[in-house]
Amino acid sequence: MTKNNTTTALIDYTIMKTFNKKNKKFADNLIAFMTSKSFFKDENTIVLKINEILNDIAQAEIDGISAIDLFGNEPKNVANEIMNAIPNQKVSELFKRYSLSILYLIVISGILSSMSTRTIQDVEHAYFSVLSLIITPISLLLFVFLIFKFINFISFTNTRNGNLLIPGIFGFTICLLILIFLITFERTFDIRLFEFEIPHALANLQ
């Protein structure tokens, strides 16, 4: 199946309706793993590859072959090889893909979280923190990245050592707490570096 680059391909979940329970779980893991590693890849290429694999699983099931038998005992390694075979997008394409989202993130989370008010001698003053403007968007981007890495980690846990799940969850929790600390430490410890006063009306935009 060939699609124009301007057309957004969609994962065909209807194929999975005929899967048995084990094959459906395998397909869910496969989709989670491949989409969690799609940051620098062409989205359409990945979706088309996923649909191709789903069709292969569907045909294999008709032939009495399970997804595990089709991909072997290390399906995560196979899925990783498939992803590595898909070339990364050009920097210009990545910029077009993510620039608007990053801009929204900076405007909504960065700017709004950077404004605060303090009462000094019964007069309320509004301040803008450049430090918070930098830290908050970066922390949120790291948080999103961490979620995708965690999804990537727990994919196919049923085919690996299940004991890895507990330390994975523990590590994710620790990283999450660190990110929360980074986002809130400036106000928690009343740090006033790189801060300047702004009109009070701007602070009311929060």
XYZ file of N, CA, C and O in Angstrom:
824
model
N 0.853 -1.190 0.000
C 0.000 0.000 0.000
C 0.886 1.237 0.000
O 1.794 1.358 0.812
N 0.592 2.162 -0.886
C 1.389 3.377 -1.003
C 0.538 4.572 -0.649
O -0.595 4.696 -1.087
N 1.107 5.469 0.122
C 0.380 6.673 0.505
C 1.204 7.882 0.168
O 2.421 7.855 0.212
N 0.518 8.961 -0.142
C 1.195 10.225 -0.391
C 1.747 10.758 0.909
O 1.177 10.572 1.985
N 2.881 11.433 0.871
C 3.513 11.950 2.081
C 2.638 12.938 2.829
O 2.823 13.166 4.012
N 1.692 13.565 2.134
C 0.826 14.539 2.794
C -0.342 13.860 3.496
O -1.110 14.512 4.185
N -0.509 12.545 3.296
C -1.601 11.817 3.915
C -1.113 11.168 5.196
O -0.058 10.531 5.217
N -1.890 11.318 6.269
C -1.516 10.716 7.537
C -2.074 9.305 7.614
O -3.289 9.098 7.556
N -1.191 8.327 7.734
C -1.610 6.934 7.852
C -2.093 6.666 9.272
O -1.630 7.275 10.234
N -3.049 5.738 9.396
C -3.604 5.386 10.689
C -3.430 3.896 10.934
O -3.524 3.087 10.010
N -3.182 3.548 12.188
C -3.072 2.132 12.549
C -4.438 1.474 12.368
O -5.452 1.972 12.862
N -4.457 0.355 11.660
C -5.713 -0.338 11.370
C -6.031 -1.314 12.505
O -5.690 -2.503 12.440
N -6.697 -0.805 13.538
C -7.020 -1.642 14.691
C -8.081 -2.688 14.372
O -8.256 -3.651 15.139
N -8.804 -2.518 13.262
C -9.840 -3.492 12.915
C -9.237 -4.867 12.623
O -9.904 -5.888 12.803
N -7.974 -4.883 12.188
C -7.299 -6.154 11.930
C -7.222 -6.979 13.210
O -7.351 -8.209 13.194
N -7.045 -6.303 14.343
C -6.837 -6.989 15.611
C -8.121 -7.599 16.175
O -8.059 -8.382 17.133
N -9.267 -7.248 15.611
C -10.528 -7.766 16.131
C -10.630 -9.281 15.994
O -11.354 -9.934 16.743
N -9.923 -9.841 15.022
C -9.977 -11.292 14.807
C -8.906 -12.032 15.600
O -8.904 -13.265 15.624
N -7.995 -11.307 16.253
C -6.892 -11.950 16.965
C -7.391 -12.692 18.203
O -8.345 -12.254 18.867
N -6.705 -13.773 18.528
C -6.983 -14.406 19.813
C -6.350 -13.568 20.926
O -5.630 -12.597 20.660
N -6.563 -13.952 22.166
C -6.131 -13.143 23.307
C -4.617 -12.924 23.331
O -4.138 -11.798 23.542
N -3.856 -13.986 23.089
C -2.388 -13.871 23.152
C -1.854 -13.007 22.015
O -0.948 -12.184 22.222
N -2.411 -13.189 20.827
C -1.945 -12.388 19.691
C -2.307 -10.924 19.847
O -1.560 -10.032 19.433
N -3.486 -10.653 20.442
C -3.896 -9.264 20.668
C -2.958 -8.595 21.671
O -2.559 -7.441 21.497
N -2.592 -9.325 22.737
C -1.664 -8.774 23.724
C -0.306 -8.505 23.089
O 0.331 -7.480 23.355
N 0.121 -9.422 22.234
C 1.386 -9.243 21.523
C 1.327 -8.000 20.640
O 2.258 -7.190 20.613
N 0.228 -7.830 19.899
C 0.074 -6.682 19.002
C 0.046 -5.372 19.787
O 0.628 -4.373 19.355
N -0.625 -5.383 20.936
C -0.669 -4.171 21.779
C 0.740 -3.787 22.224
O 1.109 -2.599 22.227
N 1.526 -4.787 22.626
C 2.916 -4.533 23.032
C 3.744 -4.002 21.870
O 4.553 -3.082 22.035
N 3.530 -4.583 20.708
C 4.269 -4.164 19.524
C 3.984 -2.710 19.165
O 4.892 -1.918 18.908
N 2.698 -2.361 19.178
C 2.293 -0.985 18.846
C 2.863 -0.007 19.872
O 3.388 1.057 19.518
N 2.770 -0.367 21.166
C 3.296 0.504 22.225
C 4.797 0.695 22.068
O 5.316 1.820 22.188
N 5.514 -0.386 21.779
C 6.972 -0.317 21.651
C 7.383 0.544 20.462
O 8.232 1.437 20.585
N 6.772 0.302 19.309
C 7.182 1.012 18.096
C 6.799 2.490 18.144
O 7.573 3.350 17.718
N 5.633 2.805 18.677
C 5.238 4.219 18.763
C 6.052 4.965 19.816
O 6.287 6.166 19.684
N 6.511 4.248 20.851
C 7.316 4.909 21.888
C 8.723 5.231 21.411
O 9.444 5.979 22.063
N 9.128 4.668 20.269
C 10.458 4.945 19.709
C 10.362 5.738 18.408
O 11.284 5.711 17.590
N 9.254 6.441 18.233
C 8.989 7.087 16.937
C 9.361 8.570 16.892
O 9.030 9.247 15.923
N 10.027 9.081 17.927
C 10.304 10.516 18.004
C 11.009 11.053 16.756
O 10.642 12.087 16.219
N 12.023 10.343 16.290
C 12.849 10.841 15.187
C 12.579 10.120 13.868
O 13.306 10.303 12.900
N 11.532 9.296 13.854
C 11.199 8.534 12.660
C 10.000 9.159 11.946
O 9.251 9.937 12.529
N 9.835 8.778 10.673
C 8.670 9.224 9.919
C 7.441 8.469 10.420
O 7.396 7.230 10.399
N 6.442 9.215 10.855
C 5.258 8.617 11.468
C 4.515 7.703 10.501
O 4.081 6.606 10.863
N 4.352 8.151 9.261
C 3.637 7.337 8.273
C 4.335 6.012 8.012
O 3.687 4.962 7.880
N 5.659 6.047 7.922
C 6.420 4.830 7.666
C 6.211 3.814 8.786
O 6.031 2.615 8.533
N 6.226 4.296 10.025
C 6.041 3.410 11.175
C 4.638 2.819 11.181
O 4.454 1.613 11.398
N 3.626 3.650 10.934
C 2.239 3.173 10.932
C 2.029 2.131 9.844
O 1.386 1.096 10.062
N 2.559 2.387 8.658
C 2.427 1.431 7.559
C 3.129 0.112 7.890
O 2.637 -0.969 7.551
N 4.287 0.202 8.563
C 5.004 -1.007 8.972
C 4.207 -1.782 10.026
O 4.136 -3.026 9.980
N 3.607 -1.059 10.975
C 2.770 -1.709 11.992
C 1.603 -2.440 11.327
O 1.303 -3.595 11.658
N 0.937 -1.772 10.388
C -0.189 -2.401 9.690
C 0.262 -3.636 8.913
O -0.451 -4.643 8.853
N 1.443 -3.559 8.339
C 1.994 -4.709 7.608
C 2.207 -5.896 8.547
O 1.862 -7.046 8.221
N 2.750 -5.613 9.742
C 2.992 -6.670 10.728
C 1.672 -7.240 11.241
O 1.534 -8.457 11.415
N 0.693 -6.370 11.480
C -0.626 -6.838 11.944
C -1.255 -7.781 10.917
O -1.860 -8.794 11.277
N -1.100 -7.445 9.648
C -1.610 -8.326 8.595
C -0.873 -9.663 8.592
O -1.480 -10.719 8.365
N 0.451 -9.615 8.835
C 1.234 -10.850 8.902
C 0.768 -11.723 10.066
O 0.673 -12.958 9.925
N 0.490 -11.094 11.207
C 0.009 -11.842 12.375
C -1.355 -12.449 12.083
O -1.635 -13.604 12.449
N -2.224 -11.677 11.423
C -3.562 -12.164 11.079
C -3.481 -13.386 10.167
O -4.194 -14.382 10.366
N -2.602 -13.323 9.175
C -2.442 -14.449 8.256
C -1.839 -15.649 8.978
O -2.245 -16.798 8.745
N -0.875 -15.386 9.858
C -0.241 -16.469 10.611
C -1.255 -17.159 11.516
O -1.231 -18.392 11.663
N -2.146 -16.374 12.115
C -3.168 -16.961 12.987
C -4.090 -17.876 12.188
O -4.495 -18.942 12.670
N -4.442 -17.468 10.969
C -5.261 -18.316 10.097
C -4.537 -19.630 9.808
O -5.158 -20.707 9.741
N -3.196 -19.540 9.689
C -2.384 -20.729 9.401
C -2.045 -21.521 10.656
O -1.280 -22.502 10.587
N -2.569 -21.079 11.809
C -2.325 -21.793 13.061
C -1.002 -21.465 13.709
O -0.499 -22.234 14.545
N -0.406 -20.339 13.347
C 0.881 -19.917 13.913
C 0.659 -18.696 14.806
O 0.020 -17.724 14.388
N 1.183 -18.735 16.019
C 1.018 -17.608 16.931
C 2.015 -16.508 16.609
O 3.007 -16.726 15.909
N 1.749 -15.311 17.158
C 2.655 -14.171 16.948
C 4.026 -14.447 17.547
O 5.057 -14.073 16.983
N 4.052 -15.138 18.696
C 5.323 -15.480 19.331
C 6.124 -16.438 18.451
O 7.342 -16.301 18.287
N 5.422 -17.411 17.861
C 6.110 -18.338 16.955
C 6.628 -17.601 15.721
O 7.682 -17.940 15.180
N 5.880 -16.584 15.289
C 6.257 -15.832 14.094
C 7.480 -14.961 14.341
O 8.361 -14.854 13.478
N 7.549 -14.357 15.539
C 8.621 -13.410 15.839
C 9.719 -14.002 16.717
O 10.761 -13.373 16.894
N 9.487 -15.175 17.282
C 10.500 -15.789 18.126
C 10.356 -15.401 19.588
O 9.443 -14.670 19.979
N 11.285 -15.867 20.401
C 11.232 -15.646 21.849
C 11.745 -14.273 22.271
O 11.647 -13.917 23.447
N 12.328 -13.527 21.351
C 12.828 -12.183 21.666
C 12.158 -11.163 20.737
O 12.837 -10.516 19.921
N 10.850 -11.007 20.858
C 10.140 -10.097 19.942
C 10.571 -8.647 20.079
O 10.507 -7.887 19.104
N 11.031 -8.274 21.271
C 11.471 -6.895 21.456
C 12.725 -6.613 20.629
O 12.855 -5.516 20.061
N 13.607 -7.579 20.557
C 14.808 -7.409 19.731
C 14.448 -7.301 18.261
O 15.034 -6.496 17.523
N 13.473 -8.113 17.836
C 13.024 -8.063 16.441
C 12.391 -6.705 16.144
O 12.677 -6.083 15.114
N 11.518 -6.236 17.065
C 10.875 -4.935 16.880
C 11.912 -3.814 16.864
O 11.781 -2.840 16.118
N 12.943 -3.961 17.679
C 14.017 -2.963 17.730
C 14.786 -2.929 16.410
O 15.153 -1.852 15.923
N 15.021 -4.096 15.826
C 15.700 -4.165 14.529
C 14.856 -3.509 13.438
O 15.387 -2.834 12.545
N 13.542 -3.713 13.520
C 12.634 -3.088 12.545
C 12.706 -1.568 12.660
O 12.796 -0.853 11.649
N 12.709 -1.066 13.888
C 12.762 0.382 14.099
C 14.108 0.951 13.646
O 14.169 2.032 13.066
N 15.180 0.219 13.910
C 16.509 0.688 13.496
C 16.652 0.739 11.977
O 17.441 1.527 11.446
N 15.884 -0.109 11.294
C 15.945 -0.139 9.834
C 15.206 1.040 9.203
O 15.423 1.358 8.031
N 14.345 1.687 9.984
C 13.613 2.860 9.481
C 14.499 4.089 9.688
O 14.876 4.405 10.816
N 14.860 4.808 8.629
C 15.777 5.958 8.778
C 15.141 7.093 9.567
O 13.909 7.267 9.558
N 15.988 7.847 10.256
C 15.511 9.032 10.969
C 15.102 10.118 9.975
O 15.637 10.191 8.867
N 14.152 10.953 10.401
C 13.746 12.061 9.556
C 14.838 13.129 9.516
O 15.673 13.222 10.413
N 14.806 13.940 8.472
C 15.728 15.061 8.369
C 15.404 16.081 9.457
O 14.275 16.171 9.924
N 16.410 16.856 9.834
C 16.230 17.865 10.878
C 15.134 18.854 10.498
O 14.320 19.255 11.338
N 15.068 19.220 9.233
C 14.051 20.168 8.781
C 12.644 19.600 8.965
O 11.711 20.313 9.351
N 12.487 18.293 8.719
C 11.190 17.646 8.893
C 10.824 17.549 10.372
O 9.667 17.746 10.749
N 11.819 17.240 11.205
C 11.576 17.171 12.646
C 11.184 18.536 13.188
O 10.313 18.639 14.065
N 11.817 19.586 12.653
C 11.500 20.942 13.096
C 10.043 21.283 12.764
O 9.310 21.820 13.611
N 9.617 20.953 11.559
C 8.229 21.212 11.166
C 7.256 20.396 12.001
O 6.156 20.847 12.308
N 7.676 19.219 12.381
C 6.800 18.301 13.118
C 6.600 18.717 14.565
O 5.501 18.603 15.117
N 7.674 19.218 15.203
C 7.609 19.468 16.646
C 7.652 20.943 17.041
O 7.366 21.261 18.198
N 8.029 21.825 16.141
C 8.245 23.222 16.525
C 6.990 23.863 17.109
O 7.064 24.580 18.116
N 5.832 23.618 16.501
C 4.590 24.229 16.988
C 4.229 23.709 18.376
O 3.816 24.476 19.254
N 4.414 22.416 18.586
C 4.108 21.824 19.897
C 5.022 22.387 20.972
O 4.584 22.689 22.084
N 6.310 22.532 20.644
C 7.261 23.088 21.612
C 6.938 24.544 21.907
O 7.026 25.000 23.056
N 6.523 25.282 20.869
C 6.143 26.680 21.064
C 4.950 26.789 21.998
O 4.930 27.621 22.915
N 3.940 25.946 21.793
C 2.778 25.931 22.680
C 3.202 25.608 24.106
O 2.694 26.195 25.076
N 4.115 24.649 24.240
C 4.582 24.245 25.565
C 5.262 25.401 26.276
O 5.029 25.645 27.464
N 6.094 26.148 25.549
C 6.790 27.286 26.143
C 5.802 28.381 26.543
O 5.890 28.949 27.635
N 4.855 28.660 25.652
C 3.891 29.733 25.908
C 2.973 29.379 27.070
O 2.803 30.164 28.006
N 2.386 28.183 26.996
C 1.367 27.815 27.990
C 1.981 27.469 29.343
O 1.580 28.011 30.380
N 2.959 26.556 29.335
C 3.521 26.119 30.614
C 4.627 27.033 31.103
O 4.673 27.392 32.281
N 5.510 27.424 30.170
C 6.664 28.218 30.577
C 6.311 29.613 31.031
O 6.610 30.016 32.155
N 5.643 30.369 30.157
C 5.353 31.774 30.469
C 4.388 31.894 31.636
O 4.609 32.670 32.579
N 3.294 31.123 31.593
C 2.289 31.258 32.653
C 2.827 30.822 34.011
O 2.507 31.430 35.037
N 3.649 29.770 34.020
C 4.200 29.315 35.304
C 5.312 30.223 35.799
O 5.721 30.134 36.961
N 5.810 31.096 34.944
C 6.923 31.976 35.323
C 6.460 33.260 35.998
O 7.275 34.021 36.515
N 5.151 33.502 35.961
C 4.626 34.723 36.586
C 4.089 34.422 37.981
O 3.411 33.422 38.190
N 4.413 35.286 38.907
C 3.973 35.105 40.280
C 3.774 36.468 40.942
O 4.219 37.496 40.421
N 3.106 36.460 42.067
C 2.865 37.709 42.820
C 3.362 37.550 44.255
O 3.330 36.450 44.805
N 3.833 38.650 44.816
C 4.259 38.687 46.222
C 3.812 40.004 46.832
O 3.814 41.047 46.154
N 3.455 39.941 48.081
C 3.038 41.139 48.796
C 4.213 41.696 49.590
O 4.782 41.002 50.441
N 4.595 42.917 49.279
C 5.704 43.585 49.965
C 5.177 44.886 50.557
O 4.692 45.760 49.830
N 5.222 44.971 51.879
C 4.715 46.154 52.592
C 3.280 46.469 52.165
O 2.942 47.593 51.794
N 2.448 45.430 52.213
C 1.011 45.534 51.912
C 0.714 45.909 50.461
O -0.424 46.257 50.126
N 1.721 45.878 49.611
C 1.512 46.164 48.177
C 1.862 44.902 47.381
O 2.948 44.340 47.529
N 0.931 44.486 46.534
C 1.151 43.267 45.756
C 1.943 43.585 44.492
O 1.586 44.467 43.713
N 3.031 42.846 44.309
C 3.902 43.023 43.150
C 3.883 41.751 42.300
O 3.769 40.645 42.819
N 4.002 41.933 40.992
C 4.040 40.792 40.066
C 5.453 40.638 39.516
O 6.121 41.631 39.216
N 5.890 39.388 39.373
C 7.250 39.116 38.919
C 7.249 38.044 37.820
O 6.366 37.193 37.755
N 8.263 38.142 36.980
C 8.458 37.141 35.922
C 9.825 36.507 36.117
O 10.830 37.210 36.229
N 9.858 35.165 36.166
C 11.111 34.441 36.407
C 11.625 33.814 35.110
O 10.986 32.933 34.541
N 12.771 34.274 34.660
C 13.418 33.690 33.470
C 13.865 32.259 33.768
O 13.774 31.373 32.909
N 14.298 32.008 35.001
C 14.748 30.674 35.397
C 13.608 29.667 35.275
O 13.780 28.573 34.737
N 12.423 30.059 35.738
C 11.260 29.189 35.638
C 10.840 28.981 34.193
O 10.398 27.902 33.804
N 10.980 30.026 33.375
C 10.644 29.931 31.950
C 11.494 28.869 31.255
O 11.013 28.174 30.350
N 12.734 28.731 31.693
C 13.639 27.743 31.083
C 13.397 26.352 31.665
O 13.292 25.361 30.930
N 13.282 26.279 32.983
C 13.215 24.983 33.654
C 11.902 24.250 33.392
O 11.894 23.041 33.122
N 10.765 24.956 33.447
C 9.467 24.290 33.345
C 9.261 23.563 32.018
O 8.930 22.376 32.010
N 9.442 24.218 30.854
C 9.264 23.477 29.592
C 10.237 22.308 29.438
O 9.854 21.240 28.958
N 11.501 22.520 29.847
C 12.481 21.441 29.740
C 12.070 20.261 30.615
O 12.154 19.096 30.199
N 11.586 20.559 31.824
C 11.160 19.493 32.738
C 9.972 18.730 32.171
O 9.903 17.496 32.274
N 9.030 19.445 31.561
C 7.859 18.785 30.983
C 8.243 17.938 29.774
O 7.696 16.847 29.568
N 9.182 18.436 28.969
C 9.671 17.644 27.835
C 10.359 16.369 28.333
O 10.175 15.291 27.754
N 11.133 16.504 29.390
C 11.788 15.337 29.979
C 10.759 14.359 30.534
O 10.930 13.140 30.456
N 9.680 14.907 31.080
C 8.610 14.063 31.624
C 7.953 13.244 30.511
O 7.718 12.037 30.658
N 7.654 13.902 29.390
C 7.058 13.194 28.244
C 8.030 12.121 27.738
O 7.625 10.978 27.456
N 9.309 12.493 27.631
C 10.329 11.536 27.187
C 10.405 10.350 28.138
O 10.522 9.192 27.704
N 10.305 10.633 29.435
C 10.380 9.582 30.446
C 9.197 8.621 30.315
O 9.363 7.397 30.445
N 8.017 9.148 30.046
C 6.836 8.298 29.874
C 7.033 7.343 28.702
O 6.755 6.141 28.807
N 7.525 7.882 27.583
C 7.740 7.042 26.408
C 8.822 5.988 26.671
O 8.703 4.842 26.207
N 9.863 6.360 27.407
C 10.916 5.399 27.730
C 10.374 4.301 28.638
O 10.753 3.128 28.504
N 9.476 4.673 29.544
C 8.887 3.685 30.449
C 7.990 2.719 29.675
O 8.021 1.507 29.908
N 7.186 3.261 28.746
C 6.349 2.408 27.891
C 7.225 1.451 27.101
O 6.917 0.260 26.972
N 8.321 1.995 26.584
C 9.269 1.174 25.834
C 9.845 0.065 26.712
O 10.016 -1.076 26.268
N 10.124 0.384 27.961
C 10.745 -0.571 28.878
C 9.807 -1.720 29.230
O 10.211 -2.883 29.263
N 8.522 -1.390 29.506
C 7.594 -2.423 29.970
C 6.965 -3.213 28.824
O 6.275 -4.202 29.069
N 7.180 -2.780 27.575
C 6.645 -3.535 26.444
C 7.267 -4.927 26.406
O 8.470 -5.079 26.625
N 6.434 -5.928 26.154
C 6.851 -7.331 26.066
C 7.414 -7.857 27.384
O 8.209 -8.793 27.372
N 7.012 -7.278 28.517
C 7.498 -7.797 29.807
C 7.019 -9.225 30.033
O 7.638 -9.970 30.773
N 5.895 -9.581 29.391
C 5.389 -10.944 29.546
C 6.291 -11.973 28.864
O 6.219 -13.165 29.136
N 7.168 -11.516 27.966
C 8.066 -12.436 27.274
C 9.483 -12.368 27.828
O 10.360 -13.045 27.354
N 9.678 -11.509 28.842
C 11.012 -11.387 29.435
C 10.934 -11.711 30.912
O 9.946 -12.239 31.411
N 11.946 -11.378 31.644
C 11.960 -11.576 33.086
C 11.016 -10.579 33.739
O 11.262 -9.380 33.762
N 9.913 -11.079 34.285
C 8.909 -10.202 34.879
C 9.430 -9.397 36.056
O 8.850 -8.384 36.428
N 10.541 -9.876 36.678
C 11.102 -9.168 37.825
C 11.645 -7.796 37.459
O 11.901 -6.974 38.333
N 11.844 -7.534 36.153
C 12.353 -6.235 35.726
C 11.305 -5.143 35.880
O 11.644 -3.966 35.917
N 10.029 -5.528 35.978
C 8.962 -4.538 36.028
C 9.021 -3.717 37.310
O 8.823 -2.503 37.282
N 9.310 -4.365 38.439
C 9.322 -3.653 39.727
C 10.432 -2.597 39.777
O 10.156 -1.431 40.095
N 11.688 -2.939 39.469
C 12.719 -1.882 39.451
C 12.444 -0.822 38.396
O 12.817 0.340 38.562
N 11.766 -1.214 37.302
C 11.406 -0.230 36.276
C 10.440 0.807 36.813
O 10.599 2.006 36.596
N 9.421 0.337 37.537
C 8.441 1.248 38.141
C 9.117 2.118 39.199
O 8.845 3.323 39.305
N 10.006 1.522 39.991
C 10.727 2.276 41.020
C 11.578 3.375 40.390
O 11.570 4.526 40.833
N 12.313 3.022 39.321
C 13.138 4.019 38.638
C 12.316 5.132 38.035
O 12.691 6.312 38.099
N 11.170 4.770 37.446
C 10.276 5.771 36.870
C 9.774 6.729 37.942
O 9.719 7.946 37.742
N 9.411 6.189 39.109
C 8.908 7.024 40.213
C 9.973 7.997 40.696
O 9.686 9.176 40.941
N 11.207 7.521 40.843
C 12.305 8.380 41.291
C 12.530 9.520 40.300
O 12.664 10.694 40.686
N 12.566 9.181 39.012
C 12.765 10.207 37.979
C 11.619 11.215 37.979
O 11.840 12.420 37.804
N 10.402 10.721 38.192
C 9.235 11.611 38.235
C 9.339 12.581 39.407
O 9.057 13.783 39.266
N 9.758 12.099 40.559
C 9.910 12.961 41.733
C 10.986 14.020 41.500
O 10.841 15.173 41.926
N 12.054 13.636 40.804
C 13.122 14.599 40.497
C 12.595 15.695 39.584
O 12.878 16.886 39.778
N 11.794 15.315 38.581
C 11.233 16.298 37.654
C 10.273 17.244 38.372
O 10.268 18.460 38.120
N 9.449 16.702 39.265
C 8.531 17.545 40.042
C 9.323 18.536 40.888
O 8.962 19.715 41.010
N 10.418 18.060 41.463
C 11.272 18.948 42.253
C 11.854 20.061 41.390
O 11.883 21.233 41.801
N 12.304 19.729 40.190
C 12.866 20.744 39.301
C 11.837 21.812 38.948
O 12.159 23.007 38.861
N 10.578 21.383 38.733
C 9.537 22.324 38.345
C 9.163 23.248 39.497
O 8.878 24.429 39.304
N 9.188 22.713 40.733
C 8.657 23.469 41.876
C 9.718 24.064 42.796
O 9.372 24.843 43.680
N 11.001 23.711 42.595
C 11.994 24.088 43.606
C 12.161 25.597 43.726
O 12.437 26.123 44.809
N 11.986 26.321 42.614
C 12.210 27.765 42.651
C 11.255 28.452 43.619
O 11.645 29.299 44.422
N 9.969 28.065 43.535
C 8.982 28.684 44.430
C 9.043 28.077 45.820
O 8.809 28.762 46.816
N 9.358 26.767 45.884
C 9.429 26.114 47.189
C 10.504 26.751 48.062
O 10.303 26.982 49.258
N 11.662 27.062 47.466
C 12.769 27.634 48.218
C 12.900 29.152 48.015
O 13.890 29.753 48.422
N 11.872 29.734 47.376
C 11.816 31.190 47.179
C 13.105 31.723 46.537
O 13.702 32.686 47.000
N 13.522 31.076 45.457
C 14.723 31.498 44.731
C 14.341 32.629 43.777
O 13.402 32.505 42.994
N 15.075 33.733 43.799
C 14.701 34.914 43.026
C 15.774 35.317 42.014
O 15.930 36.499 41.697
N 16.503 34.371 41.517
C 17.503 34.672 40.499
C 16.815 34.922 39.159
O 15.809 34.302 38.828
N 17.379 35.829 38.374
C 16.871 36.118 37.020
C 15.371 36.430 37.039
O 14.602 35.926 36.228
N 14.996 37.255 37.969
C 13.589 37.616 38.130
C 13.446 39.132 38.012
O 14.271 39.885 38.511
N 12.383 39.578 37.332
C 12.154 41.020 37.228
C 10.657 41.305 37.365
O 9.803 40.452 37.120
N 10.380 42.548 37.777
C 8.987 42.921 38.039
C 8.267 43.234 36.726
O 8.852 43.790 35.788
N 6.977 42.873 36.683
C 6.144 43.111 35.505
C 4.843 43.770 35.938
O 4.510 43.767 37.130
N 4.093 44.364 35.010
C 2.786 44.927 35.358
C 1.876 43.868 35.976
O 1.837 42.734 35.507
N 1.169 44.246 36.984
C 0.334 43.293 37.727
C -0.729 42.666 36.812
O -1.148 41.527 37.019
N -1.169 43.386 35.824
C -2.220 42.883 34.928
C -1.770 41.627 34.184
O -2.581 40.736 33.894
N -0.464 41.535 33.900
C 0.042 40.348 33.196
C -0.050 39.103 34.062
O -0.328 38.005 33.567
N 0.182 39.267 35.354
C 0.112 38.127 36.267
C -1.305 37.584 36.370
O -1.527 36.398 36.655
N -2.302 38.428 36.104
C -3.695 37.991 36.180
C -4.073 37.067 35.016
O -5.172 36.494 35.013
N -3.184 36.915 34.028
C -3.451 36.021 32.903
C -3.355 34.558 33.306
O -3.845 33.678 32.599
N -2.752 34.297 34.461
C -2.599 32.907 34.910
C -3.937 32.259 35.188
O -4.864 32.878 35.645
